[in-house]
């Protein structure tokens, strides 16, 4: 088999992080080793990479109710006056150009470097045909603000009972999952309980990830430090009743002090690194925990159906032989030392290709089933590809239901990759415990290679 070609996306990432972040550079190399295993298993094509499962940008997102608190804060903090669509999920990206540009949602769906890559597939799963209406839900806005350098901000739409549907719920859940930091404005909890039920459940589910800042907006008045602590404590008690027990609380006042936000925003590169390493480990474990079991179940079903079909045909042949015995006495021919083996050989010669043909027919139905399961499980890996690689000639004839590649050799490789990813998490932890941390060029745009590569 031909060796896997290193994805251009991974090559760019390795080159970029070689100068800015050695941990992420090594992470890209582990993704490359994972790609080679998945390519051999038929799970990805030669030009694909598992590194596209998550965005490599540091991501901040906002959640809020129907008041203008969220949009007002974004405009003040970025130092711009944006007029984005309040009913859309808006990705804000830095640009050195003075003019703001708004791009359609399809730009996000088609670009693997940005969040919402291929999100239209997931949208179609919850509401068929709605994926083609992506521009009604998403937009990409470029902003000339130094606060956005090296990071993305996803501004979620206001909670509007008239606009909420399955798609907006899916996108809000997706944003919370991929974000490194989420600003939750207090007016969110003033909305109708049924309206925020799903969002609240996602916050509770992710609260231990240390990604939430609960922003209490009192920007119309001046509040001293003691009063801010009292307000934050009051909200902390209120959210505890909703099941939220962790998270940072920041009270906005007329003073406009954003130092606490700056501290968290400046640390977001590290949050991004932990998220990517988490995605890497989950991707490695998914092969044993999800992919192999799904394909093995399909192979077992396929084998059972094939054997049942062949037994039906064999039963029909036996019935014909019984009728032949009654009519002409074929049993004597079967016992003949020359004619008997010849008849058996003919039967085997007919039944074997028939069994193979029947197997191929049943395989087509299960391939369609695996395509559906891939979408339902939101996997980038091609389950049907591994299934088809497991349909070799001898596997069709022999009682083998294990997917090809499910062996000690690959398990050893996967365990080694998991250990390497854990070592990188430890290396990331060590950056906080050492007295002198490595310096990173924060002013360097981690995705400047996008323009460089596209222009080449």
GROMACS .gro file of C-alpha atoms in nm:
model
  456
    1UNK     CA    1   0.000   0.000   0.000
    2UNK     CA    2   0.118   0.352  -0.080
    3UNK     CA    3   0.230   0.567   0.212
    4UNK     CA    4   0.003   0.844   0.335
    5UNK     CA    5   0.091   1.187   0.200
    6UNK     CA    6   0.128   1.448   0.474
    7UNK     CA    7  -0.168   1.687   0.459
    8UNK     CA    8  -0.081   2.040   0.346
    9UNK     CA    9  -0.283   2.164   0.642
   10UNK     CA   10  -0.061   1.971   0.886
   11UNK     CA   11   0.256   2.081   0.708
   12UNK     CA   12   0.153   2.445   0.747
   13UNK     CA   13   0.066   2.396   1.114
   14UNK     CA   14   0.399   2.227   1.192
   15UNK     CA   15   0.594   2.502   1.019
   16UNK     CA   16   0.396   2.777   1.188
   17UNK     CA   17   0.411   2.644   1.543
   18UNK     CA   18   0.780   2.557   1.513
   19UNK     CA   19   0.841   2.927   1.576
   20UNK     CA   20   0.562   2.998   1.825
   21UNK     CA   21   0.456   2.687   2.017
   22UNK     CA   22   0.665   2.366   2.032
   23UNK     CA   23   0.387   2.177   2.211
   24UNK     CA   24   0.143   2.234   1.925
   25UNK     CA   25   0.415   2.159   1.671
   26UNK     CA   26   0.460   1.815   1.832
   27UNK     CA   27   0.082   1.776   1.851
   28UNK     CA   28   0.064   1.822   1.474
   29UNK     CA   29   0.322   1.545   1.433
   30UNK     CA   30   0.111   1.307   1.643
   31UNK     CA   31  -0.192   1.392   1.430
   32UNK     CA   32   0.023   1.296   1.131
   33UNK     CA   33   0.097   0.953   1.285
   34UNK     CA   34  -0.272   0.908   1.359
   35UNK     CA   35  -0.349   0.998   0.996
   36UNK     CA   36  -0.120   0.720   0.876
   37UNK     CA   37  -0.302   0.461   1.088
   38UNK     CA   38  -0.645   0.581   0.978
   39UNK     CA   39  -0.536   0.590   0.614
   40UNK     CA   40  -0.421   0.226   0.634
   41UNK     CA   41  -0.761   0.135   0.782
   42UNK     CA   42  -0.946   0.312   0.500
   43UNK     CA   43  -1.094   0.569   0.737
   44UNK     CA   44  -0.957   0.878   0.560
   45UNK     CA   45  -0.838   0.960   0.209
   46UNK     CA   46  -0.481   1.044   0.119
   47UNK     CA   47  -0.537   1.422   0.124
   48UNK     CA   48  -0.736   1.428   0.450
   49UNK     CA   49  -0.623   1.475   0.810
   50UNK     CA   50  -0.778   1.413   1.151
   51UNK     CA   51  -0.637   1.751   1.261
   52UNK     CA   52  -0.937   1.916   1.096
   53UNK     CA   53  -1.168   1.787   1.369
   54UNK     CA   54  -1.117   2.104   1.568
   55UNK     CA   55  -1.021   2.463   1.498
   56UNK     CA   56  -0.660   2.551   1.580
   57UNK     CA   57  -0.760   2.910   1.646
   58UNK     CA   58  -0.811   3.020   2.008
   59UNK     CA   59  -1.188   3.074   2.032
   60UNK     CA   60  -1.392   3.307   2.255
   61UNK     CA   61  -1.771   3.308   2.233
   62UNK     CA   62  -2.058   3.506   2.386
   63UNK     CA   63  -2.399   3.401   2.518
   64UNK     CA   64  -2.668   3.647   2.614
   65UNK     CA   65  -3.036   3.729   2.627
   66UNK     CA   66  -3.235   3.985   2.434
   67UNK     CA   67  -3.084   4.300   2.589
   68UNK     CA   68  -2.803   4.488   2.407
   69UNK     CA   69  -2.553   4.415   2.689
   70UNK     CA   70  -2.362   4.154   2.492
   71UNK     CA   71  -2.330   4.351   2.168
   72UNK     CA   72  -2.248   4.673   2.357
   73UNK     CA   73  -1.965   4.499   2.542
   74UNK     CA   74  -1.822   4.348   2.222
   75UNK     CA   75  -1.819   4.688   2.052
   76UNK     CA   76  -1.660   4.861   2.352
   77UNK     CA   77  -1.398   4.596   2.408
   78UNK     CA   78  -1.296   4.572   2.042
   79UNK     CA   79  -1.310   4.949   2.000
   80UNK     CA   80  -1.531   4.926   1.691
   81UNK     CA   81  -1.892   4.982   1.600
   82UNK     CA   82  -2.023   4.662   1.445
   83UNK     CA   83  -2.365   4.619   1.291
   84UNK     CA   84  -2.387   4.242   1.270
   85UNK     CA   85  -2.704   4.041   1.221
   86UNK     CA   86  -2.848   3.977   1.566
   87UNK     CA   87  -3.016   3.654   1.452
   88UNK     CA   88  -2.694   3.494   1.319
   89UNK     CA   89  -2.390   3.324   1.469
   90UNK     CA   90  -2.118   3.572   1.376
   91UNK     CA   91  -1.750   3.478   1.366
   92UNK     CA   92  -1.534   3.787   1.417
   93UNK     CA   93  -1.182   3.764   1.270
   94UNK     CA   94  -0.898   4.016   1.271
   95UNK     CA   95  -0.799   4.195   0.952
   96UNK     CA   96  -0.532   4.464   0.904
   97UNK     CA   97  -0.761   4.635   0.653
   98UNK     CA   98  -0.952   4.940   0.775
   99UNK     CA   99  -1.284   4.834   0.626
  100UNK     CA  100  -1.503   4.564   0.779
  101UNK     CA  101  -1.611   4.286   0.544
  102UNK     CA  102  -1.901   4.045   0.590
  103UNK     CA  103  -1.875   3.700   0.430
  104UNK     CA  104  -2.154   3.441   0.402
  105UNK     CA  105  -2.190   3.134   0.622
  106UNK     CA  106  -2.081   2.908   0.338
  107UNK     CA  107  -1.730   3.055   0.377
  108UNK     CA  108  -1.716   2.897   0.724
  109UNK     CA  109  -1.866   2.566   0.616
  110UNK     CA  110  -1.610   2.519   0.337
  111UNK     CA  111  -1.290   2.628   0.518
  112UNK     CA  112  -1.134   2.360   0.740
  113UNK     CA  113  -0.919   2.623   0.912
  114UNK     CA  114  -1.220   2.793   1.068
  115UNK     CA  115  -1.494   2.682   1.309
  116UNK     CA  116  -1.822   2.551   1.163
  117UNK     CA  117  -1.633   2.346   0.902
  118UNK     CA  118  -1.887   2.115   0.731
  119UNK     CA  119  -2.150   2.211   0.988
  120UNK     CA  120  -2.414   2.188   0.712
  121UNK     CA  121  -2.394   1.808   0.745
  122UNK     CA  122  -2.491   1.823   1.111
  123UNK     CA  123  -2.767   2.073   1.038
  124UNK     CA  124  -2.921   1.839   0.782
  125UNK     CA  125  -2.932   1.564   1.044
  126UNK     CA  126  -3.156   1.766   1.276
  127UNK     CA  127  -3.359   1.936   1.000
  128UNK     CA  128  -3.340   1.786   0.653
  129UNK     CA  129  -3.256   2.037   0.380
  130UNK     CA  130  -3.176   2.318   0.624
  131UNK     CA  131  -2.802   2.280   0.564
  132UNK     CA  132  -2.846   2.450   0.227
  133UNK     CA  133  -2.973   2.760   0.409
  134UNK     CA  134  -2.647   2.811   0.599
  135UNK     CA  135  -2.629   3.182   0.521
  136UNK     CA  136  -2.943   3.231   0.729
  137UNK     CA  137  -2.759   3.113   1.038
  138UNK     CA  138  -2.390   3.202   0.999
  139UNK     CA  139  -2.167   3.486   0.886
  140UNK     CA  140  -1.797   3.574   0.900
  141UNK     CA  141  -1.704   3.935   0.973
  142UNK     CA  142  -1.348   4.070   0.948
  143UNK     CA  143  -1.266   4.343   1.203
  144UNK     CA  144  -0.972   4.582   1.232
  145UNK     CA  145  -0.916   4.546   1.607
  146UNK     CA  146  -0.589   4.449   1.773
  147UNK     CA  147  -0.791   4.271   2.045
  148UNK     CA  148  -0.877   4.002   1.789
  149UNK     CA  149  -0.522   3.926   1.678
  150UNK     CA  150  -0.444   3.554   1.701
  151UNK     CA  151  -0.796   3.462   1.811
  152UNK     CA  152  -1.157   3.437   1.694
  153UNK     CA  153  -1.471   3.562   1.865
  154UNK     CA  154  -1.806   3.394   1.799
  155UNK     CA  155  -2.097   3.621   1.882
  156UNK     CA  156  -2.410   3.408   1.921
  157UNK     CA  157  -2.753   3.550   1.835
  158UNK     CA  158  -2.988   3.684   2.100
  159UNK     CA  159  -3.237   3.439   2.243
  160UNK     CA  160  -3.559   3.509   2.059
  161UNK     CA  161  -3.861   3.277   2.105
  162UNK     CA  162  -3.972   3.349   1.749
  163UNK     CA  163  -3.634   3.255   1.600
  164UNK     CA  164  -3.529   2.957   1.815
  165UNK     CA  165  -3.542   2.618   1.643
  166UNK     CA  166  -3.352   2.289   1.631
  167UNK     CA  167  -3.076   2.439   1.415
  168UNK     CA  168  -3.005   2.737   1.641
  169UNK     CA  169  -3.001   2.499   1.939
  170UNK     CA  170  -2.752   2.273   1.761
  171UNK     CA  171  -2.525   2.566   1.669
  172UNK     CA  172  -2.532   2.710   2.021
  173UNK     CA  173  -2.440   2.368   2.164
  174UNK     CA  174  -2.161   2.337   1.906
  175UNK     CA  175  -2.020   2.680   1.991
  176UNK     CA  176  -2.007   2.606   2.364
  177UNK     CA  177  -1.828   2.279   2.290
  178UNK     CA  178  -1.552   2.424   2.069
  179UNK     CA  179  -1.492   2.746   2.265
  180UNK     CA  180  -1.192   2.796   2.489
  181UNK     CA  181  -1.366   3.077   2.674
  182UNK     CA  182  -1.737   3.163   2.691
  183UNK     CA  183  -1.870   3.499   2.813
  184UNK     CA  184  -2.217   3.438   2.958
  185UNK     CA  185  -2.408   3.762   3.014
  186UNK     CA  186  -2.651   3.771   3.305
  187UNK     CA  187  -2.950   3.867   3.092
  188UNK     CA  188  -2.939   3.512   2.955
  189UNK     CA  189  -3.087   3.389   3.284
  190UNK     CA  190  -3.366   3.646   3.267
  191UNK     CA  191  -3.509   3.474   2.959
  192UNK     CA  192  -3.793   3.223   2.968
  193UNK     CA  193  -3.693   2.899   3.142
  194UNK     CA  194  -3.797   2.680   2.849
  195UNK     CA  195  -3.601   2.901   2.610
  196UNK     CA  196  -3.270   2.861   2.793
  197UNK     CA  197  -3.321   2.500   2.906
  198UNK     CA  198  -3.089   2.343   2.647
  199UNK     CA  199  -2.827   2.620   2.677
  200UNK     CA  200  -2.830   2.587   3.055
  201UNK     CA  201  -2.784   2.210   3.024
  202UNK     CA  202  -2.476   2.267   2.805
  203UNK     CA  203  -2.326   2.513   3.053
  204UNK     CA  204  -2.377   2.264   3.336
  205UNK     CA  205  -2.228   1.982   3.125
  206UNK     CA  206  -1.913   2.185   3.043
  207UNK     CA  207  -1.877   2.379   3.371
  208UNK     CA  208  -1.577   2.179   3.490
  209UNK     CA  209  -1.380   2.282   3.180
  210UNK     CA  210  -1.308   2.624   3.337
  211UNK     CA  211  -1.427   2.799   3.021
  212UNK     CA  212  -1.706   3.025   3.154
  213UNK     CA  213  -1.700   3.388   3.264
  214UNK     CA  214  -2.037   3.506   3.392
  215UNK     CA  215  -2.065   3.876   3.305
  216UNK     CA  216  -2.301   4.081   3.524
  217UNK     CA  217  -2.381   4.399   3.337
  218UNK     CA  218  -2.418   4.718   3.543
  219UNK     CA  219  -2.232   4.939   3.297
  220UNK     CA  220  -2.482   5.223   3.350
  221UNK     CA  221  -2.361   5.287   3.707
  222UNK     CA  222  -2.034   5.310   3.899
  223UNK     CA  223  -1.972   5.025   4.145
  224UNK     CA  224  -1.689   4.994   4.395
  225UNK     CA  225  -1.494   4.672   4.456
  226UNK     CA  226  -1.690   4.570   4.768
  227UNK     CA  227  -2.026   4.615   4.598
  228UNK     CA  228  -1.901   4.416   4.298
  229UNK     CA  229  -1.811   4.127   4.527
  230UNK     CA  230  -2.159   4.136   4.684
  231UNK     CA  231  -2.328   4.134   4.342
  232UNK     CA  232  -2.107   3.850   4.219
  233UNK     CA  233  -2.177   3.646   4.535
  234UNK     CA  234  -2.551   3.698   4.489
  235UNK     CA  235  -2.535   3.573   4.131
  236UNK     CA  236  -2.312   3.285   4.235
  237UNK     CA  237  -2.582   3.167   4.479
  238UNK     CA  238  -2.851   3.210   4.215
  239UNK     CA  239  -2.664   3.007   3.953
  240UNK     CA  240  -2.583   2.736   4.207
  241UNK     CA  241  -2.958   2.676   4.229
  242UNK     CA  242  -2.949   2.609   3.854
  243UNK     CA  243  -2.667   2.354   3.893
  244UNK     CA  244  -2.379   2.588   3.800
  245UNK     CA  245  -2.111   2.568   4.068
  246UNK     CA  246  -1.796   2.682   3.888
  247UNK     CA  247  -1.692   2.976   3.674
  248UNK     CA  248  -1.554   3.327   3.713
  249UNK     CA  249  -1.787   3.619   3.785
  250UNK     CA  250  -1.710   3.970   3.658
  251UNK     CA  251  -1.927   4.274   3.726
  252UNK     CA  252  -1.923   4.540   3.454
  253UNK     CA  253  -1.955   4.897   3.578
  254UNK     CA  254  -1.935   5.244   3.430
  255UNK     CA  255  -1.560   5.255   3.497
  256UNK     CA  256  -1.513   5.025   3.197
  257UNK     CA  257  -1.226   4.833   3.358
  258UNK     CA  258  -1.151   4.531   3.137
  259UNK     CA  259  -0.830   4.410   3.305
  260UNK     CA  260  -0.991   4.086   3.424
  261UNK     CA  261  -1.101   4.007   3.069
  262UNK     CA  262  -0.753   4.089   2.942
  263UNK     CA  263  -0.599   3.840   3.184
  264UNK     CA  264  -0.821   3.557   3.063
  265UNK     CA  265  -0.791   3.654   2.697
  266UNK     CA  266  -0.412   3.661   2.722
  267UNK     CA  267  -0.415   3.304   2.851
  268UNK     CA  268  -0.642   3.172   2.578
  269UNK     CA  269  -0.354   3.028   2.373
  270UNK     CA  270  -0.295   2.780   2.654
  271UNK     CA  271  -0.668   2.701   2.671
  272UNK     CA  272  -0.658   2.636   2.297
  273UNK     CA  273  -0.362   2.398   2.338
  274UNK     CA  274  -0.541   2.192   2.603
  275UNK     CA  275  -0.852   2.175   2.382
  276UNK     CA  276  -0.656   2.051   2.080
  277UNK     CA  277  -0.470   1.793   2.290
  278UNK     CA  278  -0.807   1.678   2.425
  279UNK     CA  279  -0.938   1.641   2.070
  280UNK     CA  280  -0.625   1.445   1.976
  281UNK     CA  281  -0.665   1.196   2.261
  282UNK     CA  282  -1.039   1.158   2.194
  283UNK     CA  283  -0.965   1.091   1.826
  284UNK     CA  284  -0.714   0.819   1.915
  285UNK     CA  285  -0.947   0.655   2.166
  286UNK     CA  286  -1.243   0.673   1.926
  287UNK     CA  287  -1.083   0.409   1.701
  288UNK     CA  288  -1.109   0.143   1.973
  289UNK     CA  289  -1.412   0.285   2.153
  290UNK     CA  290  -1.639   0.378   1.861
  291UNK     CA  291  -1.504   0.300   1.513
  292UNK     CA  292  -1.401  -0.064   1.558
  293UNK     CA  293  -1.723  -0.157   1.750
  294UNK     CA  294  -1.946   0.009   1.488
  295UNK     CA  295  -1.774  -0.169   1.198
  296UNK     CA  296  -1.756  -0.499   1.387
  297UNK     CA  297  -2.130  -0.485   1.452
  298UNK     CA  298  -2.189  -0.421   1.082
  299UNK     CA  299  -1.960  -0.711   0.988
  300UNK     CA  300  -2.143  -0.945   1.227
  301UNK     CA  301  -2.479  -0.845   1.081
  302UNK     CA  302  -2.341  -0.882   0.730
  303UNK     CA  303  -2.197  -1.227   0.805
  304UNK     CA  304  -2.525  -1.345   0.961
  305UNK     CA  305  -2.727  -1.227   0.661
  306UNK     CA  306  -2.486  -1.383   0.412
  307UNK     CA  307  -2.482  -1.717   0.593
  308UNK     CA  308  -2.860  -1.717   0.622
  309UNK     CA  309  -2.898  -1.648   0.250
  310UNK     CA  310  -2.648  -1.922   0.159
  311UNK     CA  311  -2.824  -2.171   0.390
  312UNK     CA  312  -3.153  -2.094   0.218
  313UNK     CA  313  -2.994  -2.167  -0.121
  314UNK     CA  314  -2.829  -2.481   0.020
  315UNK     CA  315  -3.163  -2.594   0.161
  316UNK     CA  316  -3.318  -2.548  -0.182
  317UNK     CA  317  -3.040  -2.763  -0.336
  318UNK     CA  318  -3.097  -3.036  -0.077
  319UNK     CA  319  -3.468  -3.037  -0.156
  320UNK     CA  320  -3.387  -3.076  -0.526
  321UNK     CA  321  -3.159  -3.366  -0.445
  322UNK     CA  322  -3.434  -3.532  -0.241
  323UNK     CA  323  -3.674  -3.501  -0.532
  324UNK     CA  324  -3.402  -3.636  -0.762
  325UNK     CA  325  -3.349  -3.931  -0.527
  326UNK     CA  326  -3.719  -4.011  -0.540
  327UNK     CA  327  -3.730  -3.975  -0.917
  328UNK     CA  328  -3.406  -4.130  -1.041
  329UNK     CA  329  -3.213  -4.254  -0.735
  330UNK     CA  330  -2.931  -3.995  -0.728
  331UNK     CA  331  -2.799  -4.129  -0.395
  332UNK     CA  332  -2.620  -4.410  -0.578
  333UNK     CA  333  -2.442  -4.155  -0.792
  334UNK     CA  334  -2.328  -3.958  -0.485
  335UNK     CA  335  -2.182  -4.276  -0.338
  336UNK     CA  336  -1.993  -4.353  -0.657
  337UNK     CA  337  -1.617  -4.301  -0.595
  338UNK     CA  338  -1.576  -4.103  -0.918
  339UNK     CA  339  -1.909  -3.935  -0.985
  340UNK     CA  340  -1.981  -3.845  -0.619
  341UNK     CA  341  -1.676  -3.622  -0.564
  342UNK     CA  342  -1.737  -3.462  -0.903
  343UNK     CA  343  -2.093  -3.368  -0.804
  344UNK     CA  344  -1.970  -3.227  -0.472
  345UNK     CA  345  -1.702  -3.026  -0.654
  346UNK     CA  346  -1.964  -2.884  -0.890
  347UNK     CA  347  -2.184  -2.784  -0.594
  348UNK     CA  348  -1.892  -2.611  -0.423
  349UNK     CA  349  -1.798  -2.442  -0.750
  350UNK     CA  350  -2.153  -2.307  -0.784
  351UNK     CA  351  -2.222  -2.219  -0.418
  352UNK     CA  352  -1.890  -2.037  -0.355
  353UNK     CA  353  -1.932  -1.764  -0.620
  354UNK     CA  354  -2.303  -1.750  -0.532
  355UNK     CA  355  -2.208  -1.688  -0.168
  356UNK     CA  356  -1.967  -1.414  -0.276
  357UNK     CA  357  -2.234  -1.247  -0.494
  358UNK     CA  358  -2.487  -1.262  -0.211
  359UNK     CA  359  -2.224  -1.118   0.025
  360UNK     CA  360  -2.160  -0.823  -0.207
  361UNK     CA  361  -2.533  -0.748  -0.229
  362UNK     CA  362  -2.575  -0.749   0.148
  363UNK     CA  363  -2.261  -0.536   0.184
  364UNK     CA  364  -2.416  -0.256  -0.023
  365UNK     CA  365  -2.707  -0.224   0.221
  366UNK     CA  366  -2.473  -0.215   0.521
  367UNK     CA  367  -2.248   0.043   0.355
  368UNK     CA  368  -2.550   0.274   0.328
  369UNK     CA  369  -2.624   0.206   0.696
  370UNK     CA  370  -2.265   0.296   0.794
  371UNK     CA  371  -2.285   0.623   0.601
  372UNK     CA  372  -2.590   0.712   0.813
  373UNK     CA  373  -2.416   0.607   1.133
  374UNK     CA  374  -2.118   0.823   1.043
  375UNK     CA  375  -2.342   1.128   1.026
  376UNK     CA  376  -2.532   1.035   1.341
  377UNK     CA  377  -2.207   0.994   1.537
  378UNK     CA  378  -2.061   1.307   1.377
  379UNK     CA  379  -1.746   1.123   1.270
  380UNK     CA  380  -1.504   1.251   1.010
  381UNK     CA  381  -1.379   0.894   0.958
  382UNK     CA  382  -1.534   0.683   0.683
  383UNK     CA  383  -1.681   0.376   0.860
  384UNK     CA  384  -1.778   0.227   0.525
  385UNK     CA  385  -1.415   0.250   0.409
  386UNK     CA  386  -1.296   0.026   0.693
  387UNK     CA  387  -1.593  -0.205   0.635
  388UNK     CA  388  -1.507  -0.247   0.265
  389UNK     CA  389  -1.139  -0.315   0.345
  390UNK     CA  390  -1.263  -0.597   0.568
  391UNK     CA  391  -1.441  -0.773   0.278
  392UNK     CA  392  -1.145  -0.962   0.135
  393UNK     CA  393  -1.199  -1.301  -0.034
  394UNK     CA  394  -1.095  -1.513   0.264
  395UNK     CA  395  -1.286  -1.292   0.510
  396UNK     CA  396  -1.602  -1.355   0.306
  397UNK     CA  397  -1.554  -1.732   0.327
  398UNK     CA  398  -1.418  -1.756   0.682
  399UNK     CA  399  -1.611  -1.677   1.006
  400UNK     CA  400  -1.418  -1.353   1.074
  401UNK     CA  401  -1.606  -1.050   1.210
  402UNK     CA  402  -1.315  -0.840   1.343
  403UNK     CA  403  -1.243  -0.535   1.124
  404UNK     CA  404  -0.915  -0.544   0.936
  405UNK     CA  405  -0.646  -0.372   1.143
  406UNK     CA  406  -0.799  -0.459   1.479
  407UNK     CA  407  -0.487  -0.628   1.606
  408UNK     CA  408  -0.212  -0.603   1.866
  409UNK     CA  409   0.016  -0.412   1.630
  410UNK     CA  410  -0.226  -0.123   1.580
  411UNK     CA  411  -0.338  -0.126   1.942
  412UNK     CA  412   0.026  -0.087   2.044
  413UNK     CA  413   0.060   0.208   1.803
  414UNK     CA  414  -0.256   0.375   1.937
  415UNK     CA  415  -0.146   0.329   2.300
  416UNK     CA  416   0.189   0.486   2.212
  417UNK     CA  417   0.013   0.788   2.059
  418UNK     CA  418  -0.203   0.829   2.371
  419UNK     CA  419   0.109   0.827   2.587
  420UNK     CA  420   0.270   1.088   2.362
  421UNK     CA  421  -0.038   1.312   2.390
  422UNK     CA  422  -0.029   1.278   2.770
  423UNK     CA  423   0.339   1.375   2.768
  424UNK     CA  424   0.247   1.692   2.579
  425UNK     CA  425  -0.020   1.777   2.837
  426UNK     CA  426   0.246   1.736   3.102
  427UNK     CA  427   0.482   1.960   2.903
  428UNK     CA  428   0.205   2.219   2.886
  429UNK     CA  429   0.154   2.194   3.262
  430UNK     CA  430   0.528   2.241   3.316
  431UNK     CA  431   0.512   2.581   3.146
  432UNK     CA  432   0.317   2.707   3.449
  433UNK     CA  433   0.536   2.547   3.713
  434UNK     CA  434   0.875   2.660   3.582
  435UNK     CA  435   1.002   2.996   3.696
  436UNK     CA  436   1.096   3.093   3.342
  437UNK     CA  437   0.838   3.010   3.080
  438UNK     CA  438   0.919   3.002   2.709
  439UNK     CA  439   0.846   3.328   2.535
  440UNK     CA  440   0.593   3.328   2.254
  441UNK     CA  441   0.556   3.598   1.995
  442UNK     CA  442   0.201   3.696   2.084
  443UNK     CA  443   0.194   3.957   1.811
  444UNK     CA  444   0.256   3.688   1.551
  445UNK     CA  445  -0.057   3.588   1.367
  446UNK     CA  446  -0.078   3.210   1.417
  447UNK     CA  447  -0.268   3.178   1.093
  448UNK     CA  448  -0.075   3.417   0.873
  449UNK     CA  449   0.024   3.116   0.665
  450UNK     CA  450  -0.329   3.119   0.523
  451UNK     CA  451  -0.257   3.421   0.308
  452UNK     CA  452   0.098   3.312   0.233
  453UNK     CA  453  -0.002   2.968   0.110
  454UNK     CA  454  -0.300   3.085  -0.087
  455UNK     CA  455  -0.086   3.338  -0.269
  456UNK     CA  456   0.174   3.077  -0.367
   0.00000   0.00000   0.00000
